Structure formats: structure tokens, C-alpha cells
JSON list of C-alpha atoms in Angstrom, two decimals:
[
{"chain": "A", "resi": 1, "resn": "UNK", "atom": "CA", "xyz": [-1.82, -12.75, 16.26]},
{"chain": "A", "resi": 2, "resn": "UNK", "atom": "CA", "xyz": [-3.67, -10.06, 18.26]},
{"chain": "A", "resi": 3, "resn": "UNK", "atom": "CA", "xyz": [-0.51, -7.95, 18.17]},
{"chain": "A", "resi": 4, "resn": "UNK", "atom": "CA", "xyz": [-0.40, -8.10, 14.36]},
{"chain": "A", "resi": 5, "resn": "UNK", "atom": "CA", "xyz": [-4.08, -7.10, 14.15]},
{"chain": "A", "resi": 6, "resn": "UNK", "atom": "CA", "xyz": [-3.45, -4.14, 16.47]},
{"chain": "A", "resi": 7, "resn": "UNK", "atom": "CA", "xyz": [-0.40, -3.07, 14.46]},
{"chain": "A", "resi": 8, "resn": "UNK", "atom": "CA", "xyz": [-2.35, -3.16, 11.18]},
{"chain": "A", "resi": 9, "resn": "UNK", "atom": "CA", "xyz": [-5.19, -1.16, 12.73]},
{"chain": "A", "resi": 10, "resn": "UNK", "atom": "CA", "xyz": [-2.98, 1.49, 14.34]},
{"chain": "A", "resi": 11, "resn": "UNK", "atom": "CA", "xyz": [-0.63, 1.80, 11.36]},
{"chain": "A", "resi": 12, "resn": "UNK", "atom": "CA", "xyz": [-3.58, 2.12, 8.96]},
{"chain": "A", "resi": 13, "resn": "UNK", "atom": "CA", "xyz": [-5.17, 4.77, 11.17]},
{"chain": "A", "resi": 14, "resn": "UNK", "atom": "CA", "xyz": [-1.88, 6.69, 11.34]},
{"chain": "A", "resi": 15, "resn": "UNK", "atom": "CA", "xyz": [-1.48, 6.48, 7.55]},
{"chain": "A", "resi": 16, "resn": "UNK", "atom": "CA", "xyz": [-5.03, 7.66, 6.87]},
{"chain": "A", "resi": 17, "resn": "UNK", "atom": "CA", "xyz": [-4.83, 10.59, 9.30]},
{"chain": "A", "resi": 18, "resn": "UNK", "atom": "CA", "xyz": [-1.42, 11.68, 8.00]},
{"chain": "A", "resi": 19, "resn": "UNK", "atom": "CA", "xyz": [-2.43, 11.43, 4.34]},
{"chain": "A", "resi": 20, "resn": "UNK", "atom": "CA", "xyz": [-5.64, 13.38, 4.95]},
{"chain": "A", "resi": 21, "resn": "UNK", "atom": "CA", "xyz": [-3.89, 16.06, 7.02]},
{"chain": "A", "resi": 22, "resn": "UNK", "atom": "CA", "xyz": [-0.79, 16.46, 4.85]},
{"chain": "A", "resi": 23, "resn": "UNK", "atom": "CA", "xyz": [-2.94, 16.49, 1.72]},
{"chain": "A", "resi": 24, "resn": "UNK", "atom": "CA", "xyz": [-5.17, 19.19, 3.21]},
{"chain": "A", "resi": 25, "resn": "UNK", "atom": "CA", "xyz": [-2.28, 21.48, 4.12]},
{"chain": "A", "resi": 26, "resn": "UNK", "atom": "CA", "xyz": [-0.42, 21.07, 0.81]},
{"chain": "A", "resi": 27, "resn": "UNK", "atom": "CA", "xyz": [-1.41, 23.75, -1.65]},
{"chain": "A", "resi": 28, "resn": "UNK", "atom": "CA", "xyz": [-2.94, 22.36, -4.84]},
{"chain": "A", "resi": 29, "resn": "UNK", "atom": "CA", "xyz": [-2.96, 18.75, -3.65]},
{"chain": "A", "resi": 30, "resn": "UNK", "atom": "CA", "xyz": [-6.06, 16.71, -4.51]},
{"chain": "A", "resi": 31, "resn": "UNK", "atom": "CA", "xyz": [-6.87, 13.42, -2.76]},
{"chain": "A", "resi": 32, "resn": "UNK", "atom": "CA", "xyz": [-8.69, 12.33, -5.93]},
{"chain": "A", "resi": 33, "resn": "UNK", "atom": "CA", "xyz": [-6.09, 13.35, -8.50]},
{"chain": "A", "resi": 34, "resn": "UNK", "atom": "CA", "xyz": [-2.76, 13.00, -6.68]},
{"chain": "A", "resi": 35, "resn": "UNK", "atom": "CA", "xyz": [-1.27, 9.77, -5.40]},
{"chain": "A", "resi": 36, "resn": "UNK", "atom": "CA", "xyz": [-0.28, 9.22, -1.80]},
{"chain": "A", "resi": 37, "resn": "UNK", "atom": "CA", "xyz": [3.39, 9.04, -2.77]},
{"chain": "A", "resi": 38, "resn": "UNK", "atom": "CA", "xyz": [3.22, 12.53, -4.30]},
{"chain": "A", "resi": 39, "resn": "UNK", "atom": "CA", "xyz": [2.99, 13.89, -0.75]},
{"chain": "A", "resi": 40, "resn": "UNK", "atom": "CA", "xyz": [6.60, 12.74, -0.38]},
{"chain": "A", "resi": 41, "resn": "UNK", "atom": "CA", "xyz": [7.78, 13.48, -3.92]},
{"chain": "A", "resi": 42, "resn": "UNK", "atom": "CA", "xyz": [11.25, 14.87, -4.44]},
{"chain": "A", "resi": 43, "resn": "UNK", "atom": "CA", "xyz": [11.28, 18.58, -3.58]},
{"chain": "A", "resi": 44, "resn": "UNK", "atom": "CA", "xyz": [7.79, 18.64, -2.04]},
{"chain": "A", "resi": 45, "resn": "UNK", "atom": "CA", "xyz": [7.12, 20.58, 1.14]},
{"chain": "A", "resi": 46, "resn": "UNK", "atom": "CA", "xyz": [7.35, 18.16, 4.06]},
{"chain": "A", "resi": 47, "resn": "UNK", "atom": "CA", "xyz": [8.86, 15.45, 1.82]},
{"chain": "A", "resi": 48, "resn": "UNK", "atom": "CA", "xyz": [11.26, 14.29, 4.55]},
{"chain": "A", "resi": 49, "resn": "UNK", "atom": "CA", "xyz": [8.45, 14.24, 7.12]},
{"chain": "A", "resi": 50, "resn": "UNK", "atom": "CA", "xyz": [6.31, 12.16, 4.77]},
{"chain": "A", "resi": 51, "resn": "UNK", "atom": "CA", "xyz": [9.15, 9.79, 3.85]},
{"chain": "A", "resi": 52, "resn": "UNK", "atom": "CA", "xyz": [10.59, 9.21, 7.31]},
{"chain": "A", "resi": 53, "resn": "UNK", "atom": "CA", "xyz": [7.62, 10.09, 9.51]},
{"chain": "A", "resi": 54, "resn": "UNK", "atom": "CA", "xyz": [4.83, 8.37, 7.57]},
{"chain": "A", "resi": 55, "resn": "UNK", "atom": "CA", "xyz": [5.98, 6.00, 4.80]},
{"chain": "A", "resi": 56, "resn": "UNK", "atom": "CA", "xyz": [8.95, 4.43, 6.60]},
{"chain": "A", "resi": 57, "resn": "UNK", "atom": "CA", "xyz": [7.13, 3.80, 9.92]},
{"chain": "A", "resi": 58, "resn": "UNK", "atom": "CA", "xyz": [4.14, 2.36, 8.07]},
{"chain": "A", "resi": 59, "resn": "UNK", "atom": "CA", "xyz": [6.39, 0.15, 5.93]},
{"chain": "A", "resi": 60, "resn": "UNK", "atom": "CA", "xyz": [8.32, -1.04, 8.98]},
{"chain": "A", "resi": 61, "resn": "UNK", "atom": "CA", "xyz": [5.04, -1.76, 10.78]},
{"chain": "A", "resi": 62, "resn": "UNK", "atom": "CA", "xyz": [3.97, -3.95, 7.85]},
{"chain": "A", "resi": 63, "resn": "UNK", "atom": "CA", "xyz": [7.36, -5.66, 7.93]},
{"chain": "A", "resi": 64, "resn": "UNK", "atom": "CA", "xyz": [6.78, -6.47, 11.61]},
{"chain": "A", "resi": 65, "resn": "UNK", "atom": "CA", "xyz": [3.31, -7.83, 10.75]},
{"chain": "A", "resi": 66, "resn": "UNK", "atom": "CA", "xyz": [4.87, -10.00, 8.01]},
{"chain": "A", "resi": 67, "resn": "UNK", "atom": "CA", "xyz": [7.44, -11.30, 10.51]},
{"chain": "A", "resi": 68, "resn": "UNK", "atom": "CA", "xyz": [4.86, -11.92, 13.26]},
{"chain": "A", "resi": 69, "resn": "UNK", "atom": "CA", "xyz": [2.58, -13.75, 10.83]},
{"chain": "A", "resi": 70, "resn": "UNK", "atom": "CA", "xyz": [5.25, -16.02, 9.39]},
{"chain": "A", "resi": 71, "resn": "UNK", "atom": "CA", "xyz": [5.04, -19.04, 9.07]},
{"chain": "A", "resi": 72, "resn": "UNK", "atom": "CA", "xyz": [1.68, -19.60, 10.80]},
{"chain": "A", "resi": 73, "resn": "UNK", "atom": "CA", "xyz": [-0.22, -17.22, 8.52]},
{"chain": "A", "resi": 74, "resn": "UNK", "atom": "CA", "xyz": [1.61, -17.14, 5.20]},
{"chain": "A", "resi": 75, "resn": "UNK", "atom": "CA", "xyz": [-1.15, -15.25, 3.39]},
{"chain": "A", "resi": 76, "resn": "UNK", "atom": "CA", "xyz": [-1.09, -12.36, 5.88]},
{"chain": "A", "resi": 77, "resn": "UNK", "atom": "CA", "xyz": [2.70, -12.43, 5.83]},
{"chain": "A", "resi": 78, "resn": "UNK", "atom": "CA", "xyz": [2.77, -12.13, 2.03]},
{"chain": "A", "resi": 79, "resn": "UNK", "atom": "CA", "xyz": [0.26, -9.26, 1.86]},
{"chain": "A", "resi": 80, "resn": "UNK", "atom": "CA", "xyz": [2.06, -7.39, 4.66]},
{"chain": "A", "resi": 81, "resn": "UNK", "atom": "CA", "xyz": [5.43, -7.94, 2.94]},
{"chain": "A", "resi": 82, "resn": "UNK", "atom": "CA", "xyz": [4.08, -6.47, -0.32]},
{"chain": "A", "resi": 83, "resn": "UNK", "atom": "CA", "xyz": [2.81, -3.42, 1.57]},
{"chain": "A", "resi": 84, "resn": "UNK", "atom": "CA", "xyz": [6.16, -3.11, 3.36]},
{"chain": "A", "resi": 85, "resn": "UNK", "atom": "CA", "xyz": [8.11, -3.12, 0.09]},
{"chain": "A", "resi": 86, "resn": "UNK", "atom": "CA", "xyz": [5.83, -0.44, -1.35]},
{"chain": "A", "resi": 87, "resn": "UNK", "atom": "CA", "xyz": [6.02, 1.96, 1.58]},
{"chain": "A", "resi": 88, "resn": "UNK", "atom": "CA", "xyz": [9.69, 1.44, 2.44]},
{"chain": "A", "resi": 89, "resn": "UNK", "atom": "CA", "xyz": [10.43, 1.86, -1.28]},
{"chain": "A", "resi": 90, "resn": "UNK", "atom": "CA", "xyz": [8.43, 5.12, -1.32]},
{"chain": "A", "resi": 91, "resn": "UNK", "atom": "CA", "xyz": [10.43, 6.38, 1.68]},
{"chain": "A", "resi": 92, "resn": "UNK", "atom": "CA", "xyz": [13.85, 5.44, 0.32]},
{"chain": "A", "resi": 93, "resn": "UNK", "atom": "CA", "xyz": [13.12, 6.26, -3.34]},
{"chain": "A", "resi": 94, "resn": "UNK", "atom": "CA", "xyz": [10.75, 9.26, -3.39]},
{"chain": "A", "resi": 95, "resn": "UNK", "atom": "CA", "xyz": [8.98, 9.72, -6.69]},
{"chain": "A", "resi": 96, "resn": "UNK", "atom": "CA", "xyz": [9.75, 12.50, -9.13]},
{"chain": "A", "resi": 97, "resn": "UNK", "atom": "CA", "xyz": [7.29, 15.44, -9.08]},
{"chain": "A", "resi": 98, "resn": "UNK", "atom": "CA", "xyz": [3.91, 14.22, -10.32]},
{"chain": "A", "resi": 99, "resn": "UNK", "atom": "CA", "xyz": [5.05, 10.59, -10.03]},
{"chain": "A", "resi": 100, "resn": "UNK", "atom": "CA", "xyz": [5.46, 10.00, -13.77]},
{"chain": "A", "resi": 101, "resn": "UNK", "atom": "CA", "xyz": [5.45, 6.51, -15.25]},
{"chain": "A", "resi": 102, "resn": "UNK", "atom": "CA", "xyz": [9.07, 7.02, -16.27]},
{"chain": "A", "resi": 103, "resn": "UNK", "atom": "CA", "xyz": [11.72, 9.41, -15.05]},
{"chain": "A", "resi": 104, "resn": "UNK", "atom": "CA", "xyz": [14.87, 9.36, -12.98]},
{"chain": "A", "resi": 105, "resn": "UNK", "atom": "CA", "xyz": [16.57, 6.23, -11.64]},
{"chain": "A", "resi": 106, "resn": "UNK", "atom": "CA", "xyz": [14.90, 7.01, -8.32]},
{"chain": "A", "resi": 107, "resn": "UNK", "atom": "CA", "xyz": [11.47, 7.03, -10.02]},
{"chain": "A", "resi": 108, "resn": "UNK", "atom": "CA", "xyz": [12.28, 3.68, -11.64]},
{"chain": "A", "resi": 109, "resn": "UNK", "atom": "CA", "xyz": [13.10, 2.11, -8.27]},
{"chain": "A", "resi": 110, "resn": "UNK", "atom": "CA", "xyz": [10.00, 3.74, -6.78]},
{"chain": "A", "resi": 111, "resn": "UNK", "atom": "CA", "xyz": [7.90, 2.17, -9.56]},
{"chain": "A", "resi": 112, "resn": "UNK", "atom": "CA", "xyz": [9.45, -1.27, -8.97]},
{"chain": "A", "resi": 113, "resn": "UNK", "atom": "CA", "xyz": [8.49, -1.05, -5.28]},
{"chain": "A", "resi": 114, "resn": "UNK", "atom": "CA", "xyz": [4.98, 0.04, -6.29]},
{"chain": "A", "resi": 115, "resn": "UNK", "atom": "CA", "xyz": [4.70, -2.87, -8.71]},
{"chain": "A", "resi": 116, "resn": "UNK", "atom": "CA", "xyz": [5.56, -5.32, -5.93]},
{"chain": "A", "resi": 117, "resn": "UNK", "atom": "CA", "xyz": [3.13, -3.53, -3.61]},
{"chain": "A", "resi": 118, "resn": "UNK", "atom": "CA", "xyz": [0.09, -3.60, -5.91]},
{"chain": "A", "resi": 119, "resn": "UNK", "atom": "CA", "xyz": [0.63, -6.48, -8.32]},
{"chain": "A", "resi": 120, "resn": "UNK", "atom": "CA", "xyz": [2.20, -8.66, -5.62]},
{"chain": "A", "resi": 121, "resn": "UNK", "atom": "CA", "xyz": [-0.57, -7.91, -3.14]},
{"chain": "A", "resi": 122, "resn": "UNK", "atom": "CA", "xyz": [-3.20, -8.44, -5.83]},
{"chain": "A", "resi": 123, "resn": "UNK", "atom": "CA", "xyz": [-1.73, -11.82, -6.77]},
{"chain": "A", "resi": 124, "resn": "UNK", "atom": "CA", "xyz": [-1.77, -12.97, -3.13]},
{"chain": "A", "resi": 125, "resn": "UNK", "atom": "CA", "xyz": [-5.45, -12.00, -2.90]},
{"chain": "A", "resi": 126, "resn": "UNK", "atom": "CA", "xyz": [-6.09, -13.71, -6.27]},
{"chain": "A", "resi": 127, "resn": "UNK", "atom": "CA", "xyz": [-4.71, -16.93, -4.80]},
{"chain": "A", "resi": 128, "resn": "UNK", "atom": "CA", "xyz": [-7.29, -16.62, -2.01]},
{"chain": "A", "resi": 129, "resn": "UNK", "atom": "CA", "xyz": [-10.25, -15.92, -4.31]},
{"chain": "A", "resi": 130, "resn": "UNK", "atom": "CA", "xyz": [-11.79, -19.39, -3.88]},
{"chain": "A", "resi": 131, "resn": "UNK", "atom": "CA", "xyz": [-11.78, -18.97, -0.10]},
{"chain": "A", "resi": 132, "resn": "UNK", "atom": "CA", "xyz": [-14.24, -16.09, 0.21]},
{"chain": "A", "resi": 133, "resn": "UNK", "atom": "CA", "xyz": [-15.96, -13.62, -2.14]},
{"chain": "A", "resi": 134, "resn": "UNK", "atom": "CA", "xyz": [-14.12, -10.78, -0.37]},
{"chain": "A", "resi": 135, "resn": "UNK", "atom": "CA", "xyz": [-10.81, -11.96, -1.81]},
{"chain": "A", "resi": 136, "resn": "UNK", "atom": "CA", "xyz": [-12.23, -12.57, -5.28]},
{"chain": "A", "resi": 137, "resn": "UNK", "atom": "CA", "xyz": [-13.56, -9.02, -5.55]},
{"chain": "A", "resi": 138, "resn": "UNK", "atom": "CA", "xyz": [-10.61, -7.41, -3.76]},
{"chain": "A", "resi": 139, "resn": "UNK", "atom": "CA", "xyz": [-8.03, -9.17, -5.91]},
{"chain": "A", "resi": 140, "resn": "UNK", "atom": "CA", "xyz": [-9.73, -7.85, -9.03]},
{"chain": "A", "resi": 141, "resn": "UNK", "atom": "CA", "xyz": [-9.98, -4.36, -7.55]},
{"chain": "A", "resi": 142, "resn": "UNK", "atom": "CA", "xyz": [-6.27, -4.30, -6.66]},
{"chain": "A", "resi": 143, "resn": "UNK", "atom": "CA", "xyz": [-5.07, -5.82, -9.94]},
{"chain": "A", "resi": 144, "resn": "UNK", "atom": "CA", "xyz": [-7.26, -3.55, -12.08]},
{"chain": "A", "resi": 145, "resn": "UNK", "atom": "CA", "xyz": [-6.16, -0.55, -10.01]},
{"chain": "A", "resi": 146, "resn": "UNK", "atom": "CA", "xyz": [-2.51, -1.56, -10.48]},
{"chain": "A", "resi": 147, "resn": "UNK", "atom": "CA", "xyz": [-3.03, -1.70, -14.21]},
{"chain": "A", "resi": 148, "resn": "UNK", "atom": "CA", "xyz": [-4.81, 1.66, -14.24]},
{"chain": "A", "resi": 149, "resn": "UNK", "atom": "CA", "xyz": [-2.06, 3.26, -12.14]},
{"chain": "A", "resi": 150, "resn": "UNK", "atom": "CA", "xyz": [0.35, 2.16, -14.87]},
{"chain": "A", "resi": 151, "resn": "UNK", "atom": "CA", "xyz": [-1.63, 4.18, -17.42]},
{"chain": "A", "resi": 152, "resn": "UNK", "atom": "CA", "xyz": [-1.53, 7.91, -18.01]},
{"chain": "A", "resi": 153, "resn": "UNK", "atom": "CA", "xyz": [-5.17, 7.91, -19.16]},
{"chain": "A", "resi": 154, "resn": "UNK", "atom": "CA", "xyz": [-6.53, 8.07, -15.60]},
{"chain": "A", "resi": 155, "resn": "UNK", "atom": "CA", "xyz": [-4.47, 11.01, -14.35]},
{"chain": "A", "resi": 156, "resn": "UNK", "atom": "CA", "xyz": [-7.55, 12.95, -13.16]},
{"chain": "A", "resi": 157, "resn": "UNK", "atom": "CA", "xyz": [-8.53, 10.17, -10.71]},
{"chain": "A", "resi": 158, "resn": "UNK", "atom": "CA", "xyz": [-5.25, 8.34, -10.13]},
{"chain": "A", "resi": 159, "resn": "UNK", "atom": "CA", "xyz": [-5.17, 9.22, -6.42]},
{"chain": "A", "resi": 160, "resn": "UNK", "atom": "CA", "xyz": [-8.69, 7.91, -5.91]},
{"chain": "A", "resi": 161, "resn": "UNK", "atom": "CA", "xyz": [-7.84, 4.66, -7.70]},
{"chain": "A", "resi": 162, "resn": "UNK", "atom": "CA", "xyz": [-4.76, 4.21, -5.52]},
{"chain": "A", "resi": 163, "resn": "UNK", "atom": "CA", "xyz": [-6.75, 4.80, -2.35]},
{"chain": "A", "resi": 164, "resn": "UNK", "atom": "CA", "xyz": [-9.34, 2.18, -3.35]},
{"chain": "A", "resi": 165, "resn": "UNK", "atom": "CA", "xyz": [-6.50, -0.33, -3.86]},
{"chain": "A", "resi": 166, "resn": "UNK", "atom": "CA", "xyz": [-5.00, 0.59, -0.47]},
{"chain": "A", "resi": 167, "resn": "UNK", "atom": "CA", "xyz": [-8.32, 0.08, 1.30]},
{"chain": "A", "resi": 168, "resn": "UNK", "atom": "CA", "xyz": [-8.74, -3.29, -0.44]},
{"chain": "A", "resi": 169, "resn": "UNK", "atom": "CA", "xyz": [-5.23, -4.47, 0.49]},
{"chain": "A", "resi": 170, "resn": "UNK", "atom": "CA", "xyz": [-5.38, -3.28, 4.09]},
{"chain": "A", "resi": 171, "resn": "UNK", "atom": "CA", "xyz": [-8.94, -4.48, 4.58]},
{"chain": "A", "resi": 172, "resn": "UNK", "atom": "CA", "xyz": [-8.04, -7.92, 3.28]},
{"chain": "A", "resi": 173, "resn": "UNK", "atom": "CA", "xyz": [-4.89, -8.04, 5.42]},
{"chain": "A", "resi": 174, "resn": "UNK", "atom": "CA", "xyz": [-7.01, -7.28, 8.45]},
{"chain": "A", "resi": 175, "resn": "UNK", "atom": "CA", "xyz": [-9.59, -9.90, 7.42]},
{"chain": "A", "resi": 176, "resn": "UNK", "atom": "CA", "xyz": [-6.90, -12.54, 6.87]},
{"chain": "A", "resi": 177, "resn": "UNK", "atom": "CA", "xyz": [-5.41, -11.86, 10.30]},
{"chain": "A", "resi": 178, "resn": "UNK", "atom": "CA", "xyz": [-8.79, -11.97, 12.02]},
{"chain": "A", "resi": 179, "resn": "UNK", "atom": "CA", "xyz": [-10.33, -14.92, 10.18]},
{"chain": "A", "resi": 180, "resn": "UNK", "atom": "CA", "xyz": [-7.47, -17.19, 9.29]},
{"chain": "A", "resi": 181, "resn": "UNK", "atom": "CA", "xyz": [-6.48, -20.05, 11.55]},
{"chain": "A", "resi": 182, "resn": "UNK", "atom": "CA", "xyz": [-2.73, -20.00, 12.22]},
{"chain": "A", "resi": 183, "resn": "UNK", "atom": "CA", "xyz": [-2.36, -23.69, 11.32]},
{"chain": "A", "resi": 184, "resn": "UNK", "atom": "CA", "xyz": [-3.94, -23.38, 7.85]},
{"chain": "A", "resi": 185, "resn": "UNK", "atom": "CA", "xyz": [-2.58, -20.87, 5.32]},
{"chain": "A", "resi": 186, "resn": "UNK", "atom": "CA", "xyz": [-5.58, -21.36, 3.00]},
{"chain": "A", "resi": 187, "resn": "UNK", "atom": "CA", "xyz": [-8.31, -21.02, 5.66]}
]
């Protein structure tokens, strides 16, 4: 399990550094307003670099964590799988400019991957809420964030909301891997 913990740590660090750097060099991009996936939106500068150099490697890393965790740590495997679907989906189906709630067929598939990522990850954490207060609070944070991301009324802070959900999901994945005994999927 130490390998999975290291992968989550290194992949999360890579994601954070890349998002901060690529957001800083993109003209007009706001970490608070714009979502992470807008860095790789269709037609964006560096969209291929973001898709295949950031999103795909991160998604594949989470897929490896899901595989390494299964079946001994089903909870970690499920959270990692939800993250993998979201990031691989973002790489393969880049969002339309501005990542609208509806748009092209590609945007629709992107949104489906995002739904699995956030609602799926939130549901897994919800199932763990009786185990520790961390999961109770984090599940609510992720599920509320997922709902807010599905609303156009939060466009000024949508990127910030998404980042809070990402920190909650990745933090809980790390906690599950560190704290959970391999023989017991519910702690």
C-alpha cells in the first residue's frame, strides 16, 4: 500500500504544480473563477500539453492506485477510480471553451466523466461518514460542490469550488490509504 500512497502524493503534487503554473501563464485565467479543465479546453493554448501531459498521466496514476488498492482496500479503490474517470475523461473529451453546462457532444461526455468524478467520489465518502468525522464533512463538501458546479449561478467562484472538492477527494483518498487496514474495507 506504500506504493499507492506515494503515487497519490506525487501525482497530486504534479497536478497542483502544473495547474498553478499553467494557470499563471495563461492570459486571463483565474484560479478562482476558471475550472481546472478549462486549462485544457478545446482551442486553448497548451490544450494538448494539459490533456496528455497533465490530465491523462494523473488519471492513469489514479487508475493504478485503484488497481493496487483492489480488493484489499475497496474504499480507496473506488475513490481513485472516480478520480481516474474524471481526469481521463477530461483528457479524452476536452471541454468546450468556458466549460458550459451544455454544449457539444464532447462537452456532454466531459460532463458525464465529471459527474462520475464528483458525485461518485462524494457518494463513496458519504458511505464512510460513520467511520470518521473527516469523511462526513468531506462527503458533504464534495457533494455540495458537485451540485454547485452544475449551476451557472456560481460562475465567479466555480474554479475555487472545484479546487475545494479536489482537495477533499484527494485528501480523503490519502487518509483512506494511510489509515485503512487492508483486510477491512470499512475501517
